[in-house]
PDB file of C-alpha atoms in Angstrom:
ATOM      1  CA  MET O  88     -24.865   4.479  11.203  1.00 88.00           C
ATOM      2  CA  GLU O  89     -27.804   2.671  12.775  1.00 86.00           C
ATOM      3  CA  ASN O  90     -25.294   0.230  14.215  1.00 83.00           C
ATOM      4  CA  PRO O  91     -22.029   1.955  15.261  1.00 78.00           C
ATOM      5  CA  SER O  92     -19.985  -1.121  14.324  1.00 76.00           C
ATOM      6  CA  ILE O  93     -20.859  -0.757  10.623  1.00 83.00           C
ATOM      7  CA  ILE O  94     -18.350   1.138   8.483  1.00 85.00           C
ATOM      8  CA  VAL O  95     -19.424   4.221   6.520  1.00 89.00           C
ATOM      9  CA  GLY O  96     -17.127   3.407   3.620  1.00 90.00           C
ATOM     10  CA  ARG O  97     -13.612   2.513   2.486  1.00 90.00           C
ATOM     11  CA  VAL O  98     -10.694   4.586   1.267  1.00 91.00           C
ATOM     12  CA  ALA O  99      -7.773   3.225  -0.765  1.00 90.00           C
ATOM     13  CA  TYR O 100      -4.660   5.141  -1.755  1.00 91.00           C
ATOM     14  CA  THR O 101      -1.377   4.966  -3.611  1.00 89.00           C
ATOM     15  CA  ILE O 102       1.605   7.309  -3.741  1.00 89.00           C
ATOM     16  CA  GLU O 103       3.234   7.624  -7.137  1.00 87.00           C
ATOM     17  CA  SER O 104       6.154   9.481  -8.650  1.00 86.00           C
ATOM     18  CA  LYS O 105       5.059  12.326 -10.909  1.00 84.00           C
ATOM     19  CA  ALA O 106       7.919  11.388 -13.223  1.00 84.00           C
ATOM     20  CA  SER O 107       6.018   8.222 -14.203  1.00 81.00           C
ATOM     21  CA  TYR O 108       3.319  10.304 -15.916  1.00 80.00           C
ATOM     22  CA  ASP O 109       3.432  12.299 -19.142  1.00 81.00           C
ATOM     23  CA  TYR O 110       1.376  15.063 -17.544  1.00 77.00           C
ATOM     24  CA  ASP O 111       0.775  16.356 -14.045  1.00 78.00           C
ATOM     25  CA  PRO O 112      -1.929  14.280 -12.259  1.00 81.00           C
ATOM     26  CA  GLN O 113      -4.099  17.383 -11.875  1.00 80.00           C
ATOM     27  CA  GLU O 114      -4.311  17.604 -15.660  1.00 79.00           C
ATOM     28  CA  TYR O 115      -5.430  13.984 -15.867  1.00 77.00           C
ATOM     29  CA  VAL O 116      -8.299  14.261 -13.403  1.00 76.00           C
ATOM     30  CA  GLU O 117      -9.671  17.705 -14.179  1.00 66.00           C
ATOM     31  CA  GLY O 118      -7.744  19.069 -17.123  1.00 59.00           C
ATOM     32  CA  ILE O 119      -6.203  21.768 -14.936  1.00 56.00           C
ATOM     33  CA  ARG O 120      -3.562  23.674 -16.844  1.00 53.00           C
ATOM     34  CA  GLU O 121      -0.162  24.533 -15.432  1.00 50.00           C
ATOM     35  CA  GLU O 122      -1.051  28.131 -14.668  1.00 48.00           C
ATOM     36  CA  ASN O 123      -4.149  27.119 -12.653  1.00 47.00           C
ATOM     37  CA  LYS O 124      -2.689  24.404 -10.433  1.00 53.00           C
ATOM     38  CA  ASN O 125      -2.969  24.926  -6.680  1.00 55.00           C
ATOM     39  CA  GLY O 126       0.393  23.347  -5.882  1.00 61.00           C
ATOM     40  CA  SER O 127      -1.125  20.411  -3.998  1.00 72.00           C
ATOM     41  CA  ASP O 128       0.216  16.872  -4.248  1.00 86.00           C
ATOM     42  CA  THR O 129      -2.894  15.106  -2.914  1.00 90.00           C
ATOM     43  CA  ILE O 130      -5.957  14.105  -4.907  1.00 91.00           C
ATOM     44  CA  VAL O 131      -8.902  12.330  -3.254  1.00 93.00           C
ATOM     45  CA  ALA O 132     -11.727  11.114  -5.479  1.00 91.00           C
ATOM     46  CA  PHE O 133     -15.057  10.243  -3.908  1.00 91.00           C
ATOM     47  CA  ALA O 134     -17.869   8.379  -5.602  1.00 89.00           C
ATOM     48  CA  ARG O 135     -21.271   6.849  -5.098  1.00 84.00           C
ATOM     49  CA  LYS O 136     -23.533   4.533  -7.048  1.00 82.00           C
ATOM     50  CA  PRO O 137     -23.294   3.570  -9.856  1.00 76.00           C
ATOM     51  CA  GLY O 138     -19.556   4.313  -9.625  1.00 78.00           C
ATOM     52  CA  MET O 139     -19.764   7.995 -10.540  1.00 81.00           C
ATOM     53  CA  VAL O 140     -16.918  10.165  -9.255  1.00 86.00           C
ATOM     54  CA  VAL O 141     -18.611  13.143  -7.634  1.00 87.00           C
ATOM     55  CA  ARG O 142     -15.428  15.213  -7.312  1.00 87.00           C
ATOM     56  CA  TYR O 143     -11.661  15.058  -7.290  1.00 88.00           C
ATOM     57  CA  ALA O 144     -10.754  16.920  -4.094  1.00 89.00           C
ATOM     58  CA  ILE O 145      -7.323  18.433  -4.742  1.00 88.00           C
ATOM     59  CA  GLY O 146      -5.418  19.491  -1.633  1.00 84.00           C
ATOM     60  CA  ASP O 147      -8.425  20.277   0.546  1.00 85.00           C
ATOM     61  CA  LYS O 148      -9.929  18.921   3.780  1.00 90.00           C
ATOM     62  CA  TRP O 149     -10.186  15.371   2.411  1.00 92.00           C
ATOM     63  CA  SER O 150      -6.393  15.077   2.702  1.00 91.00           C
ATOM     64  CA  ALA O 151      -5.491  17.644   5.361  1.00 88.00           C
ATOM     65  CA  ARG O 152      -1.930  17.310   6.769  1.00 85.00           C
ATOM     66  CA  VAL O 153      -0.931  14.696   4.171  1.00 88.00           C
ATOM     67  CA  LYS O 154       2.277  15.875   2.471  1.00 85.00           C
ATOM     68  CA  PRO O 155       3.998  13.441   0.095  1.00 86.00           C
ATOM     69  CA  GLU O 156       7.686  13.760  -0.642  1.00 84.00           C
ATOM     70  CA  GLU O 157       8.882  16.159  -3.322  1.00 84.00           C
ATOM     71  CA  GLY O 158       8.022  14.849  -6.770  1.00 85.00           C
ATOM     72  CA  LYS O 159       5.333  12.452  -5.526  1.00 88.00           C
ATOM     73  CA  VAL O 160       1.541  12.573  -5.475  1.00 89.00           C
ATOM     74  CA  LEU O 161      -1.069  10.832  -3.319  1.00 90.00           C
ATOM     75  CA  LEU O 162      -4.051   9.454  -5.235  1.00 91.00           C
ATOM     76  CA  ALA O 163      -6.916   8.260  -3.035  1.00 93.00           C
ATOM     77  CA  PHE O 164     -10.396   6.942  -3.718  1.00 93.00           C
ATOM     78  CA  PHE O 165     -13.290   6.872  -1.240  1.00 93.00           C
ATOM     79  CA  VAL O 166     -16.358   4.679  -1.772  1.00 93.00           C
ATOM     80  CA  PRO O 167     -19.258   4.965   0.717  1.00 92.00           C
ATOM     81  CA  ASN O 168     -21.203   2.115   2.224  1.00 90.00           C
ATOM     82  CA  SER O 169     -24.196   3.111   0.130  1.00 89.00           C
ATOM     83  CA  ASP O 170     -26.602   0.513   1.521  1.00 90.00           C
ATOM     84  CA  GLY O 171     -25.646   1.129   5.153  1.00 89.00           C
ATOM     85  CA  LYS O 172     -28.582   2.233   7.258  1.00 91.00           C
ATOM     86  CA  LEU O 173     -28.220   5.535   9.060  1.00 92.00           C
ATOM     87  CA  TYR O 174     -28.879   6.467  12.667  1.00 89.00           C
ATOM     88  CA  ARG O 175     -32.570   6.367  13.618  1.00 89.00           C
ATOM     89  CA  ASP O 176     -32.917  10.148  14.011  1.00 90.00           C
ATOM     90  CA  ILE O 177     -31.649  10.649  10.456  1.00 90.00           C
ATOM     91  CA  GLN O 178     -33.930   7.909   9.143  1.00 90.00           C
ATOM     92  CA  ASP O 179     -36.811   9.810  10.701  1.00 91.00           C
ATOM     93  CA  GLU O 180     -35.815  12.750   8.487  1.00 90.00           C
ATOM     94  CA  GLY O 181     -36.373  10.587   5.409  1.00 91.00           C
ATOM     95  CA  TYR O 182     -32.860   9.296   4.721  1.00 91.00           C
ATOM     96  CA  GLU O 183     -32.751   5.582   5.442  1.00 93.00           C
ATOM     97  CA  THR O 184     -29.391   4.809   3.808  1.00 92.00           C
ATOM     98  CA  PHE O 185     -26.113   6.673   3.426  1.00 92.00           C
ATOM     99  CA  GLU O 186     -26.659   6.761  -0.359  1.00 91.00           C
ATOM    100  CA  GLN O 187     -29.977   8.575   0.052  1.00 92.00           C
ATOM    101  CA  TYR O 188     -28.378  11.132   2.342  1.00 92.00           C
ATOM    102  CA  LEU O 189     -25.448  11.788  -0.010  1.00 91.00           C
ATOM    103  CA  ARG O 190     -27.705  12.153  -3.057  1.00 89.00           C
ATOM    104  CA  ALA O 191     -29.981  14.578  -1.245  1.00 88.00           C
ATOM    105  CA  GLY O 192     -27.005  16.705  -0.201  1.00 85.00           C
ATOM    106  CA  GLU O 193     -25.365  16.972  -3.615  1.00 82.00           C
ATOM    107  CA  LYS O 194     -25.253  20.158  -5.608  1.00 71.00           C
ATOM    108  CA  ALA O 195     -27.468  20.338  -8.669  1.00 68.00           C
ATOM    109  CA  ASP O 196     -24.459  19.637 -10.893  1.00 65.00           C
ATOM    110  CA  HIS O 197     -23.522  16.602  -8.734  1.00 63.00           C
ATOM    111  CA  ALA O 198     -20.120  18.169  -8.039  1.00 78.00           C
ATOM    112  CA  ASP O 199     -19.853  17.861  -4.244  1.00 87.00           C
ATOM    113  CA  TRP O 200     -21.420  16.521  -1.057  1.00 89.00           C
ATOM    114  CA  PHE O 201     -22.919  18.737   1.641  1.00 90.00           C
ATOM    115  CA  ASP O 202     -24.607  18.107   4.974  1.00 90.00           C
ATOM    116  CA  ILE O 203     -28.339  18.452   5.345  1.00 89.00           C
ATOM    117  CA  GLY O 204     -29.775  20.596   8.118  1.00 87.00           C
ATOM    118  CA  LYS O 205     -27.893  20.260  11.406  1.00 87.00           C
ATOM    119  CA  ASN O 206     -26.390  16.883  10.518  1.00 89.00           C
ATOM    120  CA  THR O 207     -22.610  16.590  10.214  1.00 90.00           C
ATOM    121  CA  LEU O 208     -22.147  13.255   8.405  1.00 91.00           C
ATOM    122  CA  VAL O 209     -20.177  14.650   5.457  1.00 92.00           C
ATOM    123  CA  LYS O 210     -18.067  16.895   7.688  1.00 92.00           C
ATOM    124  CA  ARG O 211     -17.099  13.984   9.927  1.00 91.00           C
ATOM    125  CA  LEU O 212     -16.547  11.764   6.900  1.00 92.00           C
ATOM    126  CA  ARG O 213     -14.028  14.228   5.415  1.00 92.00           C
ATOM    127  CA  THR O 214     -12.238  14.543   8.749  1.00 91.00           C
ATOM    128  CA  ASN O 215     -11.944  10.794   9.235  1.00 90.00           C
ATOM    129  CA  VAL O 216     -10.802  10.102   5.678  1.00 92.00           C
ATOM    130  CA  ALA O 217      -8.080  12.737   6.112  1.00 92.00           C
ATOM    131  CA  LYS O 218      -7.101  11.264   9.479  1.00 89.00           C
ATOM    132  CA  SER O 219      -6.911   7.742   8.021  1.00 88.00           C
ATOM    133  CA  LEU O 220      -4.726   8.920   5.145  1.00 89.00           C
ATOM    134  CA  GLU O 221      -2.485  10.872   7.509  1.00 87.00           C
ATOM    135  CA  GLU O 222      -1.999   7.830   9.761  1.00 82.00           C
ATOM    136  CA  ALA O 223      -1.413   5.502   6.824  1.00 82.00           C
ATOM    137  CA  THR O 224       1.212   7.742   5.228  1.00 81.00           C
ATOM    138  CA  ASP O 225       2.792   9.072   8.428  1.00 70.00           C
ATOM    139  CA  GLY O 226       1.734  12.583   7.458  1.00 55.00           C
ATOM    140  CA  THR O 227       4.950  14.255   6.422  1.00 45.00           C
ATOM    141  CA  SER O 228       7.383  11.328   6.522  1.00 41.00           C
ATOM    142  CA  ASP O 229       8.261   9.113   3.581  1.00 43.00           C
ATOM    143  CA  GLY O 230       4.809   9.411   2.056  1.00 40.00           C
ATOM    144  CA  GLY O 231       3.733   5.866   2.738  1.00 38.00           C
ATOM    145  CA  SER O 232       6.630   3.872   1.332  1.00 36.00           C
ATOM    146  CA  LYS O 233       6.939   1.844   4.536  1.00 35.00           C
ATOM    147  CA  ILE O 234       6.283  -1.864   4.123  1.00 32.00           C
ATOM    148  CA  LEU O 235       2.802  -3.157   4.776  1.00 35.00           C
ATOM    149  CA  SER O 236       3.686  -5.034   7.955  1.00 34.00           C
ATOM    150  CA  THR O 237       5.078  -1.850   9.506  1.00 37.00           C
ATOM    151  CA  ARG O 238       1.909   0.095   8.802  1.00 40.00           C
ATOM    152  CA  LEU O 239      -0.273  -2.691  10.162  1.00 39.00           C
ATOM    153  CA  GLY O 240       1.931  -2.949  13.229  1.00 40.00           C
ATOM    154  CA  ARG O 241       1.420   0.750  13.871  1.00 43.00           C
ATOM    155  CA  LYS O 242      -2.318   0.439  13.265  1.00 45.00           C
ATOM    156  CA  TYR O 243      -2.709  -2.348  15.809  1.00 42.00           C
ATOM    157  CA  SER O 244      -0.326  -0.862  18.355  1.00 41.00           C
ATOM    158  CA  ARG O 245      -3.530   0.512  19.883  1.00 42.00           C
ATOM    159  CA  VAL O 246      -4.960  -2.966  20.307  1.00 44.00           C
ATOM    160  CA  LEU O 247      -4.323  -2.794  24.048  1.00 41.00           C
ATOM    161  CA  PRO O 248      -5.639  -0.029  26.270  1.00 40.00           C
ATOM    162  CA  PRO O 249      -3.492   1.959  28.696  1.00 39.00           C
ATOM    163  CA  GLU O 250      -2.736   0.761  32.199  1.00 38.00           C
ATOM    164  CA  ASN O 251      -5.738   0.337  34.519  1.00 39.00           C
ATOM    165  CA  TYR O 252      -8.136   0.199  31.577  1.00 39.00           C
ATOM    166  CA  GLY O 253     -11.136  -2.031  32.095  1.00 41.00           C
ATOM    167  CA  LYS O 254     -14.525  -2.368  33.654  1.00 40.00           C
ATOM    168  CA  SER O 255     -13.006  -3.026  37.018  1.00 38.00           C
ATOM    169  CA  GLY O 256      -9.518  -1.613  36.742  1.00 37.00           C
ATOM    170  CA  ARG O 257      -7.559  -1.043  39.895  1.00 35.00           C
ATOM    171  CA  VAL O 258     -10.051   0.341  42.354  1.00 34.00           C
ATOM    172  CA  SER O 259      -9.248   2.708  45.153  1.00 34.00           C
ATOM    173  CA  LYS O 260      -8.610   1.426  48.649  1.00 33.00           C
ATOM    174  CA  LYS O 261     -11.733   0.511  50.564  1.00 32.00           C
ATOM    175  CA  ARG O 262     -12.501   0.277  54.258  1.00 30.00           C
ATOM    176  CA  VAL O 263     -13.498  -3.161  55.481  1.00 29.00           C
ATOM    177  CA  GLY O 264     -14.668  -4.386  58.880  1.00 31.00           C
ATOM    178  CA  THR O 265     -15.303  -2.097  61.823  1.00 29.00           C
ATOM    179  CA  LYS O 266     -11.725  -1.159  62.704  1.00 33.00           C
ATOM    180  CA  GLY O 267     -11.159   0.953  59.614  1.00 31.00           C
ATOM    181  CA  THR O 268      -8.489  -1.319  58.137  1.00 28.00           C
ATOM    182  CA  GLU O 269      -7.814  -0.889  54.415  1.00 30.00           C
ATOM    183  CA  LYS O 270      -7.324  -3.494  51.745  1.00 35.00           C
ATOM    184  CA  GLU O 271      -6.765  -3.164  47.988  1.00 39.00           C
ATOM    185  CA  HIS O 272      -8.573  -5.395  45.532  1.00 48.00           C
ATOM    186  CA  GLY O 273      -8.655  -5.329  41.759  1.00 67.00           C
ATOM    187  CA  ALA O 274      -6.966  -6.181  38.499  1.00 78.00           C
ATOM    188  CA  SER O 275      -4.996  -4.089  36.043  1.00 82.00           C
ATOM    189  CA  ILE O 276      -3.468  -4.499  32.616  1.00 81.00           C
ATOM    190  CA  ARG O 277      -0.587  -2.659  30.938  1.00 79.00           C
ATOM    191  CA  ASN O 278       0.481  -2.965  27.326  1.00 76.00           C
ATOM    192  CA  VAL O 279       4.130  -3.839  26.725  1.00 73.00           C
ATOM    193  CA  GLN O 280       4.268  -4.679  23.029  1.00 77.00           C
ATOM    194  CA  SER O 281       2.007  -5.679  20.134  1.00 77.00           C
ATOM    195  CA  GLU O 282       3.089  -6.925  16.744  1.00 79.00           C
ATOM    196  CA  PHE O 283       1.298  -7.826  13.539  1.00 75.00           C
ATOM    197  CA  GLY O 284       2.837 -11.048  12.218  1.00 74.00           C
ATOM    198  CA  SER O 285       3.372 -12.093   8.616  1.00 68.00           C
ATOM    199  CA  ASP O 286       0.777 -14.845   9.149  1.00 74.00           C
ATOM    200  CA  GLY O 287      -1.886 -12.219   9.827  1.00 73.00           C
ATOM    201  CA  ASN O 288      -2.050 -12.926  13.564  1.00 83.00           C
ATOM    202  CA  ILE O 289      -1.481 -10.335  16.292  1.00 84.00           C
ATOM    203  CA  SER O 290       1.042 -11.137  19.005  1.00 86.00           C
ATOM    204  CA  LEU O 291       0.418  -9.301  22.261  1.00 85.00           C
ATOM    205  CA  HIS O 292       2.691  -8.929  25.260  1.00 86.00           C
ATOM    206  CA  PHE O 293       1.173  -7.242  28.292  1.00 86.00           C
ATOM    207  CA  GLU O 294       1.571  -7.162  32.041  1.00 88.00           C
ATOM    208  CA  VAL O 295      -1.361  -8.059  34.264  1.00 88.00           C
ATOM    209  CA  SER O 296      -1.880  -7.774  38.008  1.00 87.00           C
ATOM    210  CA  VAL O 297      -4.454  -9.943  39.752  1.00 87.00           C
ATOM    211  CA  VAL O 298      -5.392 -10.520  43.400  1.00 85.00           C
ATOM    212  CA  ASP O 299      -7.707 -13.524  43.162  1.00 85.00           C
ATOM    213  CA  LYS O 300      -9.397 -14.062  39.790  1.00 88.00           C
ATOM    214  CA  ALA O 301      -9.747 -11.861  36.724  1.00 89.00           C
ATOM    215  CA  LYS O 302     -11.347 -12.206  33.309  1.00 90.00           C
ATOM    216  CA  ILE O 303      -9.407 -11.033  30.253  1.00 90.00           C
ATOM    217  CA  GLU O 304     -11.913 -10.566  27.442  1.00 91.00           C
ATOM    218  CA  LEU O 305     -11.658  -9.593  23.781  1.00 89.00           C
ATOM    219  CA  CYS O 306     -13.918  -6.767  22.632  1.00 88.00           C
ATOM    220  CA  ILE O 307     -14.460  -4.818  19.423  1.00 84.00           C
ATOM    221  CA  LYS O 308     -14.128  -1.044  19.491  1.00 78.00           C
ATOM    222  CA  THR O 309     -17.274   0.884  18.504  1.00 71.00           C
ATOM    223  CA  GLN O 310     -18.234   4.536  18.187  1.00 59.00           C
ATOM    224  CA  GLY O 311     -21.396   4.294  20.255  1.00 56.00           C
ATOM    225  CA  GLY O 312     -22.725   2.857  23.492  1.00 56.00           C
ATOM    226  CA  ASN O 313     -19.924   2.121  25.936  1.00 63.00           C
ATOM    227  CA  GLY O 314     -17.325   2.145  23.167  1.00 71.00           C
ATOM    228  CA  LYS O 315     -16.915  -1.628  22.850  1.00 80.00           C
ATOM    229  CA  LEU O 316     -18.760  -4.865  22.101  1.00 84.00           C
ATOM    230  CA  SER O 317     -17.986  -8.170  23.801  1.00 88.00           C
ATOM    231  CA  LEU O 318     -18.949 -11.489  22.204  1.00 90.00           C
ATOM    232  CA  THR O 319     -22.320 -11.344  23.975  1.00 89.00           C
ATOM    233  CA  GLY O 320     -23.038  -7.845  22.693  1.00 86.00           C
ATOM    234  CA  TRP O 321     -21.788  -8.740  19.231  1.00 85.00           C
ATOM    235  CA  ASN O 322     -24.123 -11.739  18.984  1.00 86.00           C
ATOM    236  CA  LYS O 323     -27.086  -9.579  19.951  1.00 83.00           C
ATOM    237  CA  GLU O 324     -26.268  -7.153  17.140  1.00 78.00           C
ATOM    238  CA  PHE O 325     -24.982  -9.585  14.494  1.00 75.00           C
ATOM    239  CA  ASN O 326     -26.280 -13.051  15.296  1.00 72.00           C
ATOM    240  CA  THR O 327     -25.349 -14.321  11.816  1.00 73.00           C
ATOM    241  CA  MET O 328     -21.810 -12.896  11.740  1.00 80.00           C
ATOM    242  CA  LYS O 329     -18.796 -14.486  13.370  1.00 86.00           C
ATOM    243  CA  PHE O 330     -16.974 -12.475  16.044  1.00 89.00           C
ATOM    244  CA  PRO O 331     -13.976 -11.107  14.086  1.00 87.00           C
ATOM    245  CA  VAL O 332     -11.171 -12.000  16.537  1.00 89.00           C
ATOM    246  CA  GLU O 333     -10.324 -15.003  18.696  1.00 91.00           C
ATOM    247  CA  ILE O 334      -7.595 -16.224  21.027  1.00 92.00           C
ATOM    248  CA  LYS O 335      -5.313 -18.812  19.441  1.00 91.00           C
ATOM    249  CA  ASP O 336      -2.657 -19.180  22.143  1.00 91.00           C
ATOM    250  CA  ILE O 337      -1.753 -17.901  25.624  1.00 92.00           C
ATOM    251  CA  HIS O 338       1.416 -18.079  27.714  1.00 92.00           C
ATOM    252  CA  ILE O 339       1.741 -16.840  31.327  1.00 92.00           C
ATOM    253  CA  SER O 340       5.256 -16.302  32.684  1.00 92.00           C
ATOM    254  CA  ASN O 341       4.412 -16.357  36.416  1.00 91.00           C
ATOM    255  CA  PRO O 342       3.838 -19.945  37.684  1.00 91.00           C
ATOM    256  CA  ASN O 343       1.717 -18.549  40.536  1.00 90.00           C
ATOM    257  CA  ILE O 344      -0.937 -17.473  38.020  1.00 90.00           C
ATOM    258  CA  GLU O 345      -2.817 -20.106  36.082  1.00 91.00           C
ATOM    259  CA  VAL O 346      -5.655 -20.318  33.583  1.00 92.00           C
ATOM    260  CA  ASP O 347      -8.934 -21.102  35.331  1.00 91.00           C
ATOM    261  CA  SER O 348     -11.009 -21.331  32.153  1.00 90.00           C
ATOM    262  CA  GLN O 349     -10.693 -20.295  28.516  1.00 91.00           C
ATOM    263  CA  ASP O 350     -12.719 -19.986  25.326  1.00 92.00           C
ATOM    264  CA  ASP O 351     -12.257 -18.263  21.961  1.00 91.00           C
ATOM    265  CA  THR O 352     -12.739 -14.729  23.266  1.00 91.00           C
ATOM    266  CA  ALA O 353     -11.942 -14.781  26.999  1.00 92.00           C
ATOM    267  CA  VAL O 354      -9.536 -16.193  29.551  1.00 92.00           C
ATOM    268  CA  VAL O 355     -10.140 -16.365  33.295  1.00 92.00           C
ATOM    269  CA  ILE O 356      -6.902 -16.353  35.273  1.00 90.00           C
ATOM    270  CA  ARG O 357      -6.389 -16.767  38.989  1.00 88.00           C
ATOM    271  CA  SER O 358      -3.688 -16.372  41.581  1.00 87.00           C
ATOM    272  CA  ILE O 359      -2.838 -19.752  43.108  1.00 86.00           C
ATOM    273  CA  GLU O 360      -2.416 -18.117  46.499  1.00 78.00           C
ATOM    274  CA  SER O 361      -5.868 -16.691  47.235  1.00 68.00           C
ATOM    275  CA  ASN O 362      -5.886 -12.965  48.149  1.00 70.00           C
ATOM    276  CA  GLN O 363      -2.195 -12.764  47.271  1.00 74.00           C
ATOM    277  CA  PRO O 364      -1.496 -10.079  44.613  1.00 82.00           C
ATOM    278  CA  GLU O 365       0.471 -11.449  41.671  1.00 87.00           C
ATOM    279  CA  THR O 366       1.913  -9.786  38.574  1.00 89.00           C
ATOM    280  CA  SER O 367       2.857 -11.566  35.378  1.00 89.00           C
ATOM    281  CA  ASP O 368       3.769 -11.080  31.741  1.00 90.00           C
ATOM    282  CA  ILE O 369       1.147 -12.620  29.459  1.00 90.00           C
ATOM    283  CA  TYR O 370       1.619 -13.422  25.779  1.00 90.00           C
ATOM    284  CA  LEU O 371      -1.499 -13.747  23.623  1.00 88.00           C
ATOM    285  CA  THR O 372      -1.825 -14.686  19.977  1.00 90.00           C
ATOM    286  CA  LEU O 373      -4.968 -13.366  18.300  1.00 88.00           C
ATOM    287  CA  GLU O 374      -6.405 -14.373  14.942  1.00 88.00           C
ATOM    288  CA  LEU O 375      -8.509 -11.854  13.000  1.00 84.00           C
ATOM    289  CA  SER O 376     -11.113 -12.970  10.488  1.00 82.00           C
ATOM    290  CA  SER O 377     -11.726  -9.358   9.408  1.00 74.00           C
ATOM    291  CA  TYR O 378      -9.514  -6.271   9.361  1.00 68.00           C
ATOM    292  CA  GLU O 379     -12.463  -3.861   9.408  1.00 69.00           C
ATOM    293  CA  TYR O 380     -12.683  -3.913  13.202  1.00 74.00           C
ATOM    294  CA  GLN O 381     -10.298  -2.820  15.923  1.00 77.00           C
ATOM    295  CA  PRO O 382      -9.939  -5.330  18.765  1.00 82.00           C
ATOM    296  CA  GLN O 383      -9.525  -4.280  22.381  1.00 83.00           C
ATOM    297  CA  ILE O 384      -8.827  -6.134  25.597  1.00 85.00           C
ATOM    298  CA  ASN O 385     -10.864  -5.625  28.751  1.00 85.00           C
ATOM    299  CA  ILE O 386      -9.980  -6.926  32.220  1.00 86.00           C
ATOM    300  CA  GLN O 387     -12.560  -7.496  34.922  1.00 86.00           C
ATOM    301  CA  ASN O 388     -11.922  -8.390  38.547  1.00 85.00           C
ATOM    302  CA  LEU O 389     -13.806 -11.550  39.607  1.00 83.00           C
ATOM    303  CA  LYS O 390     -13.128 -11.362  43.326  1.00 69.00           C
ATOM    304  CA  GLY O 391     -15.838 -13.298  45.162  1.00 60.00           C
ATOM    305  CA  LYS O 392     -17.397 -14.671  41.957  1.00 57.00           C
TER     306      LYS O 392
END
């Protein structure tokens, strides 16, 4: 997309028992007779304006590695972001929106989508829909019968990056002065636990190490640029849209680390003893105004700032 934070579409799914139908689902969607069935238990429909189903993809790349339990079938439906503007290079080829691209790449009988030229939009779309369905249903486990809160908890377990993630991270040892002495500066963060609460908030527990001062900042994961947007970057891109996540509460277990300043998307913490490394458990509560974006946390060392 022109802006990497904009979604390309949405996919919804359900897993049903075949016993609840009078006929096999394949017969419903395409009139496939018993002798011609391919044995698949996944059906993914994809459509575009004005709501026309282009094809029912039965057991192919749209649902790769998704295997419902015996006697069950996955029914999924993908709808593209038809009005979403495409990447500039593709616009230069004459396809301003995703809808225009999909229409141009359809077969004459409107029975499938194909990529145009060297572009790979449809290929990547299929792969990501299949990946989303696999993650949502646990691939080969219980076929998606887990409760909603469990699935959301798994989805947002990636809300925190691995240890030493961040613009600063924990830097290597540096030489200071003229005698070649070495001193370590920096800040690091390590995820301990993240949970999606029944109230819709995310509760985070992570461990942070700080020498002097460090800024813990909320970002939104993107597919382009440096992979994330802070509040400043978000406002440049979407000055009329609210940043989709904010800090509601913070608790620091180590009394030698205190909050220096705080706003809706960032917290500056500092070690009370200057130049004295301190480690602490931190508990954050985040509130999301939209579930279309994946939040991340970045830590930046503010030594000397």
